[in-house]
XYZ file of C-alpha atoms in Angstrom:
396
model
C -0.088 0.019 0.074
C 0.943 3.723 -0.316
C 1.729 5.597 2.826
C 3.680 8.418 4.242
C 6.178 7.713 6.675
C 7.733 9.746 9.351
C 11.279 8.605 10.132
C 14.011 9.540 12.534
C 16.317 12.145 10.979
C 18.496 14.274 13.661
C 19.757 16.726 11.022
C 16.361 17.362 9.475
C 14.786 17.756 12.750
C 17.329 20.273 13.699
C 16.931 22.060 10.684
C 13.405 22.276 10.927
C 13.735 23.888 14.380
C 16.335 26.369 13.438
C 14.849 27.519 10.174
C 11.321 26.437 9.952
C 9.639 29.231 11.460
C 11.507 31.673 8.957
C 11.263 29.479 5.757
C 8.103 27.139 6.234
C 8.524 25.706 2.733
C 11.504 23.805 4.185
C 9.001 21.689 6.366
C 7.675 20.295 3.175
C 11.168 20.110 1.304
C 14.607 19.430 2.363
C 13.733 19.737 6.244
C 10.759 17.240 6.417
C 11.391 13.846 7.998
C 8.566 12.316 5.936
C 8.720 10.298 2.934
C 6.160 8.571 0.707
C 6.701 4.616 0.433
C 5.312 1.452 -0.313
C 4.469 -0.870 2.935
C 2.722 -3.850 3.792
C -0.430 -2.982 5.314
C -0.148 -3.216 8.980
C -2.068 -5.993 10.896
C -2.344 -6.474 14.454
C -2.781 -10.148 15.268
C -4.685 -9.627 18.474
C -8.320 -9.896 19.634
C -10.388 -6.990 18.836
C -8.389 -5.460 16.000
C -9.550 -5.156 12.268
C -8.301 -3.430 9.109
C -9.522 -0.230 7.989
C -9.744 1.289 4.537
C -8.984 5.050 4.850
C -11.298 7.479 3.295
C -10.264 10.757 4.702
C -7.494 11.659 7.247
C -6.812 15.074 8.451
C -3.701 17.372 8.850
C -3.752 18.491 12.437
C -1.665 21.349 13.904
C 0.033 18.635 16.158
C 1.235 16.982 12.984
C 2.740 20.170 11.628
C 4.563 20.681 15.005
C 5.926 17.094 14.662
C 7.173 17.731 11.299
C 8.622 21.328 12.162
C 10.559 19.876 15.103
C 8.602 22.312 17.476
C 7.144 19.405 19.383
C 8.935 19.037 22.743
C 11.165 16.125 23.191
C 8.904 15.256 26.317
C 6.782 13.179 23.793
C 9.931 11.232 22.246
C 9.474 8.331 24.393
C 5.638 8.218 23.430
C 6.108 7.359 19.867
C 7.661 4.510 17.826
C 9.486 5.529 14.754
C 9.239 4.983 11.767
C 5.346 5.474 11.913
C 2.685 6.639 9.464
C 0.930 9.810 10.791
C -2.576 10.619 10.683
C -5.015 10.541 13.786
C -8.095 12.177 12.352
C -9.574 9.429 10.243
C -12.754 8.226 8.507
C -12.868 5.038 6.839
C -14.556 1.705 6.156
C -13.960 -1.616 7.925
C -12.427 -4.356 5.981
C -13.247 -6.874 8.559
C -16.024 -7.458 11.089
C -14.861 -6.103 14.413
C -16.829 -6.842 17.405
C -20.373 -5.912 16.972
C -19.453 -3.730 13.926
C -19.787 -5.484 10.259
C -17.207 -5.290 7.600
C -18.176 -2.308 5.274
C -19.345 -0.408 8.318
C -18.015 3.557 7.903
C -16.464 4.718 11.170
C -14.518 7.357 12.786
C -11.691 6.515 15.058
C -10.897 7.877 18.343
C -7.063 7.583 18.232
C -5.907 7.179 21.881
C -4.401 3.721 22.243
C -5.463 2.709 25.712
C -5.226 -0.438 27.884
C -7.999 -1.777 25.964
C -6.383 -1.684 22.726
C -3.124 -2.894 24.340
C -4.597 -6.174 25.745
C -3.819 -5.022 29.421
C -6.088 -4.553 32.566
C -7.297 -1.332 32.895
C -5.234 1.319 34.598
C -6.760 3.549 37.129
C -7.339 6.480 34.494
C -8.853 3.833 32.148
C -10.980 2.310 34.814
C -12.610 5.622 35.439
C -13.294 6.284 31.904
C -10.318 8.941 31.492
C -8.825 7.096 28.712
C -7.067 10.316 27.510
C -4.978 9.738 30.746
C -4.131 6.358 30.124
C -0.638 5.706 31.757
C 0.052 2.351 29.784
C 0.461 4.017 26.436
C 4.064 2.565 25.867
C 3.460 -1.237 26.661
C 1.131 -4.097 25.835
C 0.449 -6.051 22.632
C 1.577 -2.916 20.459
C 4.525 -0.877 20.177
C 4.627 2.844 21.809
C 2.314 5.417 20.715
C 0.066 7.788 22.622
C -2.437 7.673 19.498
C -2.867 5.946 16.214
C -0.602 7.875 13.964
C 2.062 7.788 16.363
C 2.461 4.161 16.796
C 4.737 1.917 14.387
C 2.311 -1.212 14.755
C -0.852 0.234 13.861
C -0.211 2.350 10.937
C -1.989 5.896 10.585
C -4.374 7.688 8.381
C -1.823 9.150 5.947
C -2.012 5.742 4.295
C -4.498 3.545 2.345
C -4.949 1.003 5.283
C -4.325 0.786 8.921
C -5.237 -1.503 11.921
C -7.931 -0.301 14.527
C -9.122 -1.722 17.927
C -12.802 -2.002 18.549
C -12.726 0.328 21.667
C -11.589 3.023 19.182
C -14.410 3.028 16.583
C -17.669 4.922 16.228
C -20.109 4.302 13.535
C -20.962 7.281 11.286
C -24.627 7.939 11.125
C -26.443 7.688 7.700
C -26.564 11.115 6.035
C -23.276 12.510 7.209
C -20.518 13.083 4.463
C -16.970 11.754 4.753
C -16.119 15.382 5.309
C -18.409 16.083 8.068
C -17.138 12.801 9.749
C -13.783 13.652 9.452
C -14.675 16.637 11.817
C -15.909 14.180 14.569
C -12.435 13.656 16.132
C -11.579 17.351 16.471
C -14.799 18.277 17.616
C -14.475 15.541 20.366
C -11.417 17.182 21.528
C -13.465 20.461 21.515
C -16.208 19.014 23.706
C -13.536 17.779 26.142
C -11.635 21.161 26.081
C -15.340 22.913 26.862
C -15.856 20.470 29.737
C -12.430 21.034 31.155
C -12.694 24.813 31.013
C -15.468 24.421 33.736
C -17.024 27.564 32.820
C -19.703 28.815 35.125
C -22.763 30.739 34.205
C -22.009 34.196 32.807
C -18.509 33.759 32.636
C -16.517 35.820 30.148
C -14.548 33.705 28.032
C -11.623 34.640 25.725
C -10.550 32.134 22.978
C -7.235 33.094 21.482
C -7.041 31.601 18.182
C -9.552 30.869 15.328
C -8.197 28.045 13.486
C -9.935 24.819 13.535
C -9.314 24.373 17.413
C -10.394 27.627 18.202
C -13.454 27.580 16.212
C -14.747 24.205 17.248
C -13.835 25.290 20.848
C -16.021 28.188 20.424
C -19.004 26.027 19.190
C -18.565 23.677 21.928
C -18.473 26.308 24.687
C -21.619 28.063 23.396
C -23.481 24.600 22.938
C -22.361 22.968 26.158
C -21.755 25.814 28.786
C -23.795 28.765 30.021
C -20.891 31.141 29.104
C -21.721 34.908 28.913
C -19.444 36.929 26.544
C -17.184 34.968 24.342
C -14.374 36.901 22.695
C -12.420 35.299 20.000
C -9.077 36.490 18.695
C -8.830 35.954 15.056
C -6.519 37.248 12.128
C -8.388 36.569 9.033
C -11.927 37.698 7.708
C -13.254 34.163 7.153
C -12.399 33.159 10.554
C -14.174 36.208 11.927
C -17.345 35.203 10.181
C -17.199 31.535 11.117
C -16.237 32.416 14.851
C -19.675 34.705 15.025
C -21.575 31.807 13.278
C -20.405 29.412 15.776
C -21.340 31.651 19.076
C -18.864 34.228 19.701
C -20.110 37.383 21.043
C -17.177 39.432 19.442
C -14.066 38.989 17.448
C -10.924 41.081 17.726
C -7.596 41.082 16.244
C -4.486 39.934 17.964
C -3.469 43.529 18.618
C -6.779 44.622 19.856
C -7.263 41.734 22.644
C -5.977 43.281 25.817
C -7.544 46.736 25.124
C -10.870 45.156 24.432
C -10.823 42.979 27.479
C -9.606 46.160 29.620
C -12.802 47.857 28.366
C -15.184 45.237 29.081
C -13.933 44.185 32.334
C -12.803 47.651 33.759
C -9.432 46.074 34.417
C -5.849 48.233 34.610
C -3.455 47.811 31.957
C -0.023 48.022 33.040
C 3.326 48.196 30.395
C 6.338 47.159 31.915
C 9.254 49.402 30.629
C 11.358 46.273 29.995
C 8.666 43.957 28.610
C 7.424 43.617 25.317
C 3.738 42.921 26.317
C 1.544 44.694 28.555
C -0.872 42.765 30.682
C -3.997 43.371 33.076
C -4.951 43.498 36.534
C -8.670 42.011 36.124
C -9.861 40.380 32.815
C -11.836 37.546 31.756
C -12.820 34.415 33.886
C -11.614 32.005 31.649
C -9.106 32.057 28.753
C -8.457 29.303 26.314
C -5.216 29.223 24.264
C -6.100 27.343 20.945
C -3.008 27.946 19.042
C -0.051 26.674 21.247
C 2.450 29.665 20.447
C 4.253 31.460 22.734
C 2.236 34.817 21.928
C -1.094 33.321 22.307
C -0.413 31.632 25.652
C 1.001 35.047 26.800
C -2.273 36.880 25.565
C -4.230 34.211 27.562
C -2.125 34.706 30.764
C -1.829 38.458 30.723
C -5.835 38.719 30.178
C -7.102 36.672 32.914
C -8.334 37.863 36.169
C -6.734 36.799 39.304
C -8.008 33.405 40.318
C -9.252 32.601 36.914
C -8.575 29.743 34.650
C -6.210 29.493 31.637
C -6.797 26.271 29.446
C -4.262 24.932 27.292
C -5.958 23.454 24.165
C -3.073 23.849 21.438
C -0.065 21.879 22.270
C 1.803 24.702 24.351
C 4.987 26.336 23.785
C 7.227 27.940 26.376
C 6.130 31.289 27.972
C 6.883 33.561 30.983
C 4.620 32.084 33.792
C 5.091 35.037 36.123
C 1.309 36.126 35.701
C 0.208 32.533 36.602
C 2.080 32.655 39.859
C 1.347 36.309 40.901
C -2.103 36.249 39.942
C -3.087 32.648 41.273
C -4.161 31.294 37.979
C -5.229 27.894 37.382
C -3.473 26.466 34.315
C -5.551 23.475 32.950
C -4.270 21.008 30.356
C -6.822 19.533 27.755
C -5.720 16.707 25.831
C -7.733 14.429 23.218
C -11.187 13.365 24.415
C -12.711 11.058 27.274
C -14.619 8.109 26.468
C -15.958 8.144 30.038
C -17.568 11.591 29.450
C -19.167 10.493 26.067
C -17.252 13.061 24.160
C -17.470 11.352 20.754
C -21.007 10.884 21.140
C -21.662 14.613 21.797
C -19.434 15.329 18.946
C -21.396 13.200 16.702
C -24.594 15.000 17.417
C -22.600 18.602 17.122
C -21.498 17.545 13.483
C -24.923 17.950 12.610
C -25.022 21.681 13.452
C -25.727 23.985 10.321
C -22.585 25.666 10.726
C -20.526 22.566 10.667
C -22.299 21.064 7.620
C -21.196 24.299 5.840
C -17.744 23.846 7.517
C -17.482 20.285 6.092
C -17.710 21.513 2.640
C -14.429 23.496 2.814
C -12.536 20.530 3.660
C -9.754 20.378 1.000
C -8.541 16.862 0.003
C -5.249 15.953 -1.410
C -4.163 12.584 -2.830
C -1.189 11.018 -1.013
C 1.484 11.665 -3.760
C 0.670 15.497 -3.517
C 1.701 15.404 0.157
C 3.978 18.374 -0.137
C 1.316 20.507 -1.662
C -1.168 19.442 1.331
C 1.439 20.204 3.919
C 2.093 23.838 2.521
C -1.430 24.467 2.161
C -2.134 23.374 5.782
C 0.866 25.480 7.049
C -1.059 28.550 5.287
C -4.607 27.316 5.982
C -5.625 30.600 7.957
C -4.405 32.940 5.087
C -5.855 30.737 2.474
C -9.295 30.437 3.922
C -9.079 26.885 4.799
C -10.168 25.487 8.150
C -9.167 21.754 7.386
C -6.686 20.160 4.975
C -7.072 16.284 4.505
C -5.372 13.334 2.470
C -7.934 11.326 0.398
C -6.018 8.083 -0.282
C -8.458 7.155 -3.109
C -7.783 9.976 -5.156
C -5.248 9.990 -7.968
C -5.351 13.804 -8.413
């Protein structure tokens, strides 16, 4: 089968870290530790596993971070190279899998938990907190926090992979493949909204209006009693979508602190030796949906004392002085939780009118045009695209 494979290359990873931010085209050229290969289809020979034919697989910000070398070395022991990336997946079962017949169209919850690894449930899995599984490096398959980071299972950037019954959710009749592709990122947004613990009437700031920020905005509006939701967006199409998904107001990055200061009667301070001002006062909850140093700093500097900052994008390093001085609660939110029914909720939300329109903007590429696809994904915001995906069925 055809697949895109990430492999170990210290030189390319270093080049991406040093120059990728200034010359992003390097990340799909000389600096990309990714190659198109022909592989035998992966097949896990244990109970509960089946083969899945890929229909669509999304390109996520975490995938781009991995290819650029921006991902923290913290994650190095949690993957098994070489591996086929791709964890946002919709496809068709080639084998029966538990109560699902061959031919069933499914979406994949990518976390490889104790159930998939043939292990007795760890404490987190036993509580249904499957995204916190502590056995993601052992068991029947090789290390991998998710499908798309595990050598043995394969990933979505290919024609076929192996999946476990515990990962699968049947796609409702009437949903397009493009809608189904959005279920996994929406499930992550549902988990984010629940982790944010928004109280009725709380003011919320969402920093970022890419896929993560837009879907988090939708989940916050649909699942919480948030009051004002202010979204930070760079581009016109992001502004329109954010308002459609429930934002009260959309602001440019340069306007954020001034807008929050006016709304909350906060004081703005501008240290002489510091590039960025900050507020005394601010929003109740701020959500970083970018994972950049600038976005995280905005959230920390715009949140009132005792407020909550939610890390939805894979976080960058930042000055945590505000978290200490203002006694902020910094909350991580990773993947989705099976015990909370995040995927079931996501399957309902994907039927939202705005989501149906969003699904029609998915930009699919065949595997052999992977460099173009990654270039597009790197510039998705500027180009007016929310989700870029691989369609292994396509030939052009």
